[in-house]
Amino acid sequence: MLENTIDTHTEAINEEVIYQNPLLFLKIWEIYLEAHHCSVVEKHPWHYHKEVEFLAVIEGRLGVQSKHDYVVLGPGDVMVLGASQPHRSHKPLTEVLHYVVFQIDLGKHFDQSTMPYLYCFSELTEPLDKLNYIFDINESAKRETYAFIMEIFNESQTRMRGYEIAVSSLIKRLILLLLRSDSRNVLNYTEETELIRLRPVLDYVNAHLNDKLCVEDACTLLNLSYHYFIKYFKKTMGVSFVEYVNYKRIKKSELLLLTSELSIMDVSYEVGISNMAQFYKLFKRHNQCSPREFKLRMRSESKVTMGAMNNYIE
C-alpha cells in the first residue's frame, strides 16, 4: 500500500473513450514503455470514464492507484476498475513495461436473454473494483480473465471475418466468469425465483414498447401496491421501472436506426416516445451522440468493416 498519496479527485479528468468499433462499444490497445525510465504516481493525473476498464500486464510492473487502494501488477496480473471510478497509473520500476488496456461499456452487451443480469453489473451499490478480490484468491479465474482480454485484443487487432461475433462471445464469457467466481456476492446476484416473479412485467414491457407504459399497469399485473412494486423491481433488476423501460426503448430505437429507413421522428414514435426532445435526451444519455450521428457513425463503421473483409477475401 502506498501511504499518503490518495488526494482529492476534484481535478480528475473526465476522459472520453473513442470506440474503435462503435458497434462493440469498446476500446482496447497495448502500451509498451522502454526500460531505464520510471515515474512517480503523483505526476500522473487522476482520470475517469463511464466505461469499465480492465488491465492485463504482459511484462514488467504497473502501479495503479484508485480511490481507496494502490497496487502493483506484474506479468499475468489483471485488474478491473469500475465505471466513473477515478484512477491513475504509472511505471514504478526501470524495467520494460508492456500491458493491455481494455475499456468497455458493459451495459451495451446485455441483450434480451441476459438482461436479467444487467443489474449485477450496474454498480448501483458497489463499484466493480470490489471484484478484484477474485483475482487474489482464484488463480484459475485470473488466468481465464487474462486469456479473455488477450484474445479480445488479438481479435480486435486482426479484425478477421466475424471478429465482432468472436469479441461479443468473449465479453459474455468474461461477464459469466466474473458472475460465477464472485463467491462473496459483490454483484448482489438475485435468485431466479425473484426474476420469474417479474417475468409478466418484463414480457408486457417488450410487447408494448410503442405504447404508453406506466408503473400502475405493472403493479396491476403482479397485484402489488405501487410503493412495494417500485422497491421490489429496483431491488431485483438493479434499475427502476422507468429506467428499464427507457433502456428497452433506446435499444429498440438503435436497432430501427440500423435496420430500417424510418425517419428519426418515426423511430421515436415506434418506441413509444412522442416527445422528440425527450427522445434526443434519452438517446444521447445512452450513446453520447444524437440519433442521426449514431446512424451515420454505424453505417460508416459498417462500410469500413465490409471493405476490410473484402480486402481479406481478395
CSV table of C-alpha atoms in Angstrom, one decimal:
chain,number,residue,atom,x,y,z
A,1,MET,CA,0.0,0.0,0.0
A,2,LEU,CA,1.3,3.5,-0.9
A,3,GLU,CA,0.7,5.8,2.1
A,4,ASN,CA,-0.5,9.4,1.9
A,5,THR,CA,-0.8,9.6,-1.8
A,6,ILE,CA,-4.6,9.4,-2.3
A,7,ASP,CA,-5.6,13.0,-2.7
A,8,THR,CA,-8.7,14.8,-3.8
A,9,HIS,CA,-10.3,13.8,-7.1
A,10,THR,CA,-12.0,17.1,-7.8
A,11,GLU,CA,-9.5,17.8,-10.6
A,12,ALA,CA,-9.9,14.4,-12.2
A,13,ILE,CA,-10.2,14.4,-16.0
A,14,ASN,CA,-13.4,13.1,-17.4
A,15,GLU,CA,-11.9,11.1,-20.3
A,16,GLU,CA,-14.0,10.5,-23.4
A,17,VAL,CA,-13.4,7.0,-24.8
A,18,ILE,CA,-13.5,6.9,-28.6
A,19,TYR,CA,-14.6,3.4,-29.5
A,20,GLN,CA,-12.6,1.5,-32.1
A,21,ASN,CA,-15.8,-0.2,-33.2
A,22,PRO,CA,-18.9,1.8,-32.2
A,23,LEU,CA,-21.0,-1.4,-32.6
A,24,LEU,CA,-19.0,-3.1,-29.9
A,25,PHE,CA,-18.7,-0.1,-27.5
A,26,LEU,CA,-15.1,-0.8,-26.6
A,27,LYS,CA,-11.5,0.4,-27.0
A,28,ILE,CA,-8.6,-2.0,-26.4
A,29,TRP,CA,-4.9,-1.3,-27.0
A,30,GLU,CA,-1.4,-2.1,-25.8
A,31,ILE,CA,1.1,0.1,-24.1
A,32,TYR,CA,4.8,-0.6,-24.4
A,33,LEU,CA,7.3,1.5,-22.3
A,34,GLU,CA,11.0,1.1,-22.7
A,35,ALA,CA,13.4,0.3,-19.8
A,36,HIS,CA,15.5,2.9,-18.0
A,37,HIS,CA,12.6,5.2,-17.2
A,38,CYS,CA,10.2,5.2,-14.3
A,39,SER,CA,7.7,7.7,-12.9
A,40,VAL,CA,6.0,8.5,-9.6
A,41,VAL,CA,2.3,8.2,-9.4
A,42,GLU,CA,1.8,11.7,-8.1
A,43,LYS,CA,2.9,13.1,-11.5
A,44,HIS,CA,0.1,11.4,-13.3
A,45,PRO,CA,-3.4,13.0,-13.4
A,46,TRP,CA,-6.5,11.3,-12.0
A,47,HIS,CA,-9.0,10.5,-14.7
A,48,TYR,CA,-12.2,8.6,-15.0
A,49,HIS,CA,-14.7,7.5,-17.8
A,50,LYS,CA,-18.1,5.9,-17.9
A,51,GLU,CA,-16.6,2.7,-19.3
A,52,VAL,CA,-15.4,-0.2,-17.1
A,53,GLU,CA,-11.6,-0.7,-17.5
A,54,PHE,CA,-9.7,-4.0,-17.4
A,55,LEU,CA,-5.9,-4.1,-17.2
A,56,ALA,CA,-3.7,-7.1,-18.2
A,57,VAL,CA,0.1,-6.9,-17.7
A,58,ILE,CA,2.2,-8.8,-20.2
A,59,GLU,CA,5.7,-7.8,-18.9
A,60,GLY,CA,7.1,-5.6,-16.2
A,61,ARG,CA,5.3,-3.8,-13.3
A,62,LEU,CA,2.4,-1.4,-13.4
A,63,GLY,CA,1.4,0.7,-10.4
A,64,VAL,CA,-2.3,1.6,-10.2
A,65,GLN,CA,-4.0,3.9,-7.7
A,66,SER,CA,-7.7,4.1,-7.2
A,67,LYS,CA,-9.8,6.0,-4.6
A,68,HIS,CA,-9.1,3.5,-1.8
A,69,ASP,CA,-6.1,1.5,-2.9
A,70,TYR,CA,-2.7,1.3,-4.6
A,71,VAL,CA,-1.5,-2.0,-6.2
A,72,VAL,CA,1.5,-3.0,-8.3
A,73,LEU,CA,0.6,-5.5,-11.0
A,74,GLY,CA,3.1,-8.0,-12.5
A,75,PRO,CA,3.1,-10.3,-15.5
A,76,GLY,CA,-0.1,-12.3,-15.8
A,77,ASP,CA,-2.0,-10.0,-13.4
A,78,VAL,CA,-5.3,-8.4,-14.2
A,79,MET,CA,-7.4,-5.7,-12.6
A,80,VAL,CA,-10.9,-4.2,-13.1
A,81,LEU,CA,-11.8,-0.5,-12.5
A,82,GLY,CA,-15.4,0.3,-12.2
A,83,ALA,CA,-17.3,2.9,-14.3
A,84,SER,CA,-16.6,6.5,-13.5
A,85,GLN,CA,-14.1,5.5,-10.8
A,86,PRO,CA,-11.1,7.9,-10.5
A,87,HIS,CA,-7.7,6.2,-11.0
A,88,ARG,CA,-4.2,6.8,-12.3
A,89,SER,CA,-1.3,4.6,-13.1
A,90,HIS,CA,2.5,4.8,-13.5
A,91,LYS,CA,5.7,2.8,-14.3
A,92,PRO,CA,7.2,2.2,-10.8
A,93,LEU,CA,10.4,0.4,-12.0
A,94,THR,CA,13.0,1.0,-14.7
A,95,GLU,CA,12.3,-2.3,-16.4
A,96,VAL,CA,10.3,-2.7,-19.6
A,97,LEU,CA,6.5,-2.3,-19.1
A,98,HIS,CA,4.1,-3.9,-21.5
A,99,TYR,CA,0.3,-4.1,-20.8
A,100,VAL,CA,-3.1,-4.1,-22.4
A,101,VAL,CA,-5.9,-1.6,-21.5
A,102,PHE,CA,-9.5,-2.7,-22.2
A,103,GLN,CA,-12.3,-0.2,-21.8
A,104,ILE,CA,-15.9,-1.2,-22.4
A,105,ASP,CA,-19.5,-0.1,-21.9
A,106,LEU,CA,-20.6,-3.4,-20.4
A,107,GLY,CA,-24.3,-2.4,-20.3
A,108,LYS,CA,-24.4,-2.4,-24.1
A,109,HIS,CA,-23.6,-6.2,-24.2
A,110,PHE,CA,-26.7,-7.3,-22.4
A,111,ASP,CA,-29.5,-8.5,-24.8
A,112,GLN,CA,-32.9,-9.9,-24.3
A,113,SER,CA,-31.7,-13.2,-22.9
A,114,THR,CA,-29.1,-11.7,-20.5
A,115,MET,CA,-31.0,-8.5,-19.5
A,116,PRO,CA,-31.9,-10.0,-16.1
A,117,TYR,CA,-28.2,-9.9,-15.1
A,118,LEU,CA,-27.7,-6.3,-16.1
A,119,TYR,CA,-28.4,-5.2,-12.5
A,120,CYS,CA,-25.5,-7.3,-11.3
A,121,PHE,CA,-23.1,-5.0,-13.2
A,122,SER,CA,-25.0,-1.8,-12.8
A,123,GLU,CA,-22.7,-0.6,-9.9
A,124,LEU,CA,-25.6,1.0,-8.1
A,125,THR,CA,-24.3,-0.2,-4.7
A,126,GLU,CA,-20.7,-1.2,-5.2
A,127,PRO,CA,-18.1,-0.4,-7.9
A,128,LEU,CA,-16.8,-3.3,-9.9
A,129,ASP,CA,-13.4,-2.6,-8.3
A,130,LYS,CA,-14.6,-4.8,-5.5
A,131,LEU,CA,-14.3,-7.8,-7.8
A,132,ASN,CA,-10.5,-7.6,-7.8
A,133,TYR,CA,-10.6,-9.9,-4.7
A,134,ILE,CA,-11.4,-12.7,-7.2
A,135,PHE,CA,-8.0,-12.4,-8.8
A,136,ASP,CA,-6.3,-12.5,-5.4
A,137,ILE,CA,-7.9,-15.8,-4.3
A,138,ASN,CA,-8.8,-17.6,-7.5
A,139,GLU,CA,-5.7,-18.2,-9.7
A,140,SER,CA,-7.8,-20.0,-12.3
A,141,ALA,CA,-10.2,-17.1,-12.7
A,142,LYS,CA,-7.3,-14.7,-13.0
A,143,ARG,CA,-5.7,-16.8,-15.8
A,144,GLU,CA,-9.0,-17.1,-17.7
A,145,THR,CA,-9.7,-13.3,-17.4
A,146,TYR,CA,-6.2,-12.6,-18.7
A,147,ALA,CA,-6.7,-15.0,-21.6
A,148,PHE,CA,-10.1,-13.5,-22.5
A,149,ILE,CA,-8.6,-9.9,-22.5
A,150,MET,CA,-5.7,-11.0,-24.7
A,151,GLU,CA,-8.0,-12.9,-27.1
A,152,ILE,CA,-10.3,-9.8,-27.4
A,153,PHE,CA,-7.2,-7.7,-28.1
A,154,ASN,CA,-5.9,-10.1,-30.8
A,155,GLU,CA,-9.4,-10.3,-32.4
A,156,SER,CA,-9.6,-6.5,-32.4
A,157,GLN,CA,-6.2,-6.2,-34.0
A,158,THR,CA,-6.6,-8.8,-36.7
A,159,ARG,CA,-10.2,-8.0,-37.5
A,160,MET,CA,-10.7,-11.2,-39.4
A,161,ARG,CA,-14.1,-12.0,-40.8
A,162,GLY,CA,-16.6,-12.4,-37.9
A,163,TYR,CA,-14.3,-10.8,-35.3
A,164,GLU,CA,-17.3,-8.9,-33.9
A,165,ILE,CA,-19.0,-12.3,-33.1
A,166,ALA,CA,-15.8,-13.5,-31.5
A,167,VAL,CA,-15.4,-10.4,-29.4
A,168,SER,CA,-19.1,-10.4,-28.3
A,169,SER,CA,-18.8,-14.0,-27.3
A,170,LEU,CA,-15.6,-13.4,-25.3
A,171,ILE,CA,-17.2,-10.5,-23.5
A,172,LYS,CA,-20.2,-12.6,-22.5
A,173,ARG,CA,-17.8,-15.3,-21.3
A,174,LEU,CA,-15.9,-12.8,-19.3
A,175,ILE,CA,-19.1,-11.5,-17.7
A,176,LEU,CA,-20.2,-15.1,-16.9
A,177,LEU,CA,-16.8,-15.9,-15.3
A,178,LEU,CA,-17.0,-12.9,-13.0
A,179,LEU,CA,-20.6,-13.7,-12.1
A,180,ARG,CA,-19.7,-17.4,-11.2
A,181,SER,CA,-16.4,-16.5,-9.5
A,182,ASP,CA,-18.0,-13.9,-7.2
A,183,SER,CA,-18.0,-16.1,-4.0
A,184,ARG,CA,-18.7,-13.0,-1.8
A,185,ASN,CA,-21.8,-12.0,-3.9
A,186,VAL,CA,-20.4,-8.5,-4.5
A,187,LEU,CA,-22.6,-8.5,-7.7
A,188,ASN,CA,-25.7,-9.0,-5.5
A,189,TYR,CA,-27.0,-11.8,-7.6
A,190,THR,CA,-30.7,-12.4,-7.1
A,191,GLU,CA,-32.2,-15.9,-7.2
A,192,GLU,CA,-34.1,-16.9,-10.4
A,193,THR,CA,-37.4,-17.1,-8.4
A,194,GLU,CA,-37.3,-13.3,-8.0
A,195,LEU,CA,-36.9,-12.8,-11.7
A,196,ILE,CA,-39.6,-15.3,-12.5
A,197,ARG,CA,-42.0,-13.3,-10.5
A,198,LEU,CA,-41.2,-10.2,-12.6
A,199,ARG,CA,-41.5,-12.1,-15.9
A,200,PRO,CA,-45.1,-11.0,-16.7
A,201,VAL,CA,-44.0,-7.4,-16.3
A,202,LEU,CA,-40.9,-7.8,-18.5
A,203,ASP,CA,-42.9,-9.6,-21.2
A,204,TYR,CA,-45.5,-6.8,-21.0
A,205,VAL,CA,-42.9,-4.1,-21.5
A,206,ASN,CA,-41.4,-5.9,-24.5
A,207,ALA,CA,-44.8,-6.3,-26.1
A,208,HIS,CA,-46.0,-2.7,-25.5
A,209,LEU,CA,-42.8,-0.6,-26.0
A,210,ASN,CA,-44.6,1.6,-28.6
A,211,ASP,CA,-47.5,2.2,-26.2
A,212,LYS,CA,-47.7,4.4,-23.1
A,213,LEU,CA,-46.3,2.4,-20.2
A,214,CYS,CA,-46.8,3.3,-16.6
A,215,VAL,CA,-46.0,1.8,-13.2
A,216,GLU,CA,-49.6,1.4,-12.3
A,217,ASP,CA,-50.1,-1.1,-15.2
A,218,ALA,CA,-47.2,-3.1,-14.0
A,219,CYS,CA,-48.5,-3.1,-10.4
A,220,THR,CA,-51.8,-4.5,-11.6
A,221,LEU,CA,-50.1,-7.4,-13.5
A,222,LEU,CA,-48.5,-8.5,-10.2
A,223,ASN,CA,-51.3,-7.4,-7.9
A,224,LEU,CA,-48.8,-5.3,-5.9
A,225,SER,CA,-49.1,-1.9,-4.3
A,226,TYR,CA,-47.3,1.0,-6.1
A,227,HIS,CA,-44.7,1.5,-3.4
A,228,TYR,CA,-43.9,-2.1,-2.9
A,229,PHE,CA,-43.6,-2.7,-6.6
A,230,ILE,CA,-41.1,0.1,-7.3
A,231,LYS,CA,-38.9,-1.1,-4.5
A,232,TYR,CA,-39.2,-4.7,-5.5
A,233,PHE,CA,-38.4,-4.0,-9.2
A,234,LYS,CA,-35.3,-2.0,-8.4
A,235,LYS,CA,-34.1,-4.5,-5.8
A,236,THR,CA,-34.5,-7.3,-8.3
A,237,MET,CA,-33.4,-5.6,-11.6
A,238,GLY,CA,-30.9,-3.1,-10.2
A,239,VAL,CA,-32.7,-0.2,-12.1
A,240,SER,CA,-36.0,1.5,-11.6
A,241,PHE,CA,-39.0,0.5,-13.7
A,242,VAL,CA,-38.8,3.8,-15.7
A,243,GLU,CA,-35.1,3.4,-16.3
A,244,TYR,CA,-35.7,-0.2,-17.5
A,245,VAL,CA,-38.4,0.9,-19.9
A,246,ASN,CA,-36.2,3.7,-21.3
A,247,TYR,CA,-33.3,1.3,-21.7
A,248,LYS,CA,-35.5,-1.1,-23.7
A,249,ARG,CA,-36.9,1.8,-25.8
A,250,ILE,CA,-33.4,3.1,-26.7
A,251,LYS,CA,-32.2,-0.4,-27.5
A,252,LYS,CA,-35.1,-0.9,-29.9
A,253,SER,CA,-34.5,2.6,-31.4
A,254,GLU,CA,-30.9,1.6,-32.1
A,255,LEU,CA,-32.0,-1.5,-33.9
A,256,LEU,CA,-34.5,0.5,-36.0
A,257,LEU,CA,-31.9,3.2,-36.9
A,258,LEU,CA,-29.6,0.5,-38.1
A,259,THR,CA,-32.0,-1.8,-40.0
A,260,SER,CA,-34.8,0.5,-41.3
A,261,GLU,CA,-35.2,3.6,-43.4
A,262,LEU,CA,-37.6,5.2,-40.9
A,263,SER,CA,-37.1,8.8,-40.1
A,264,ILE,CA,-35.8,9.7,-36.6
A,265,MET,CA,-39.2,11.0,-35.7
A,266,ASP,CA,-40.9,7.8,-36.8
A,267,VAL,CA,-38.4,5.8,-34.8
A,268,SER,CA,-39.2,7.9,-31.8
A,269,TYR,CA,-42.9,7.1,-32.2
A,270,GLU,CA,-42.2,3.4,-32.8
A,271,VAL,CA,-40.6,3.1,-29.4
A,272,GLY,CA,-43.3,5.0,-27.6
A,273,ILE,CA,-41.7,8.4,-27.2
A,274,SER,CA,-43.8,11.1,-28.8
A,275,ASN,CA,-41.7,14.0,-27.4
A,276,MET,CA,-38.7,14.4,-29.8
A,277,ALA,CA,-36.8,16.5,-27.3
A,278,GLN,CA,-37.2,13.7,-24.7
A,279,PHE,CA,-36.1,11.1,-27.3
A,280,TYR,CA,-33.0,13.0,-28.1
A,281,LYS,CA,-32.2,13.5,-24.5
A,282,LEU,CA,-32.6,9.8,-23.6
A,283,PHE,CA,-30.7,8.7,-26.7
A,284,LYS,CA,-27.8,10.9,-26.0
A,285,ARG,CA,-27.6,9.8,-22.4
A,286,HIS,CA,-27.2,6.2,-23.6
A,287,ASN,CA,-25.0,6.8,-26.6
A,288,GLN,CA,-23.3,10.1,-26.1
A,289,CYS,CA,-24.5,11.2,-29.6
A,290,SER,CA,-27.7,12.1,-31.3
A,291,PRO,CA,-29.8,9.5,-33.2
A,292,ARG,CA,-28.6,11.0,-36.5
A,293,GLU,CA,-25.0,10.9,-35.5
A,294,PHE,CA,-25.4,7.3,-34.3
A,295,LYS,CA,-27.0,6.2,-37.6
A,296,LEU,CA,-24.2,7.9,-39.7
A,297,ARG,CA,-21.5,6.5,-37.5
A,298,MET,CA,-22.8,3.0,-37.5
A,299,ARG,CA,-23.2,2.9,-41.3
A,300,SER,CA,-19.7,4.4,-41.8
A,301,GLU,CA,-18.3,1.7,-39.5
A,302,SER,CA,-20.1,-1.0,-41.4
A,303,LYS,CA,-18.7,0.2,-44.7
A,304,VAL,CA,-15.2,0.2,-43.2
A,305,THR,CA,-15.7,-3.3,-41.8
A,306,MET,CA,-17.1,-4.6,-45.1
A,307,GLY,CA,-14.2,-3.0,-47.0
A,308,ALA,CA,-11.7,-4.7,-44.7
A,309,MET,CA,-13.5,-8.0,-45.2
A,310,ASN,CA,-13.4,-7.7,-49.0
A,311,ASN,CA,-9.6,-6.9,-48.8
A,312,TYR,CA,-9.1,-10.0,-46.7
A,313,ILE,CA,-11.1,-12.2,-49.1
A,314,GLU,CA,-9.0,-10.9,-52.1
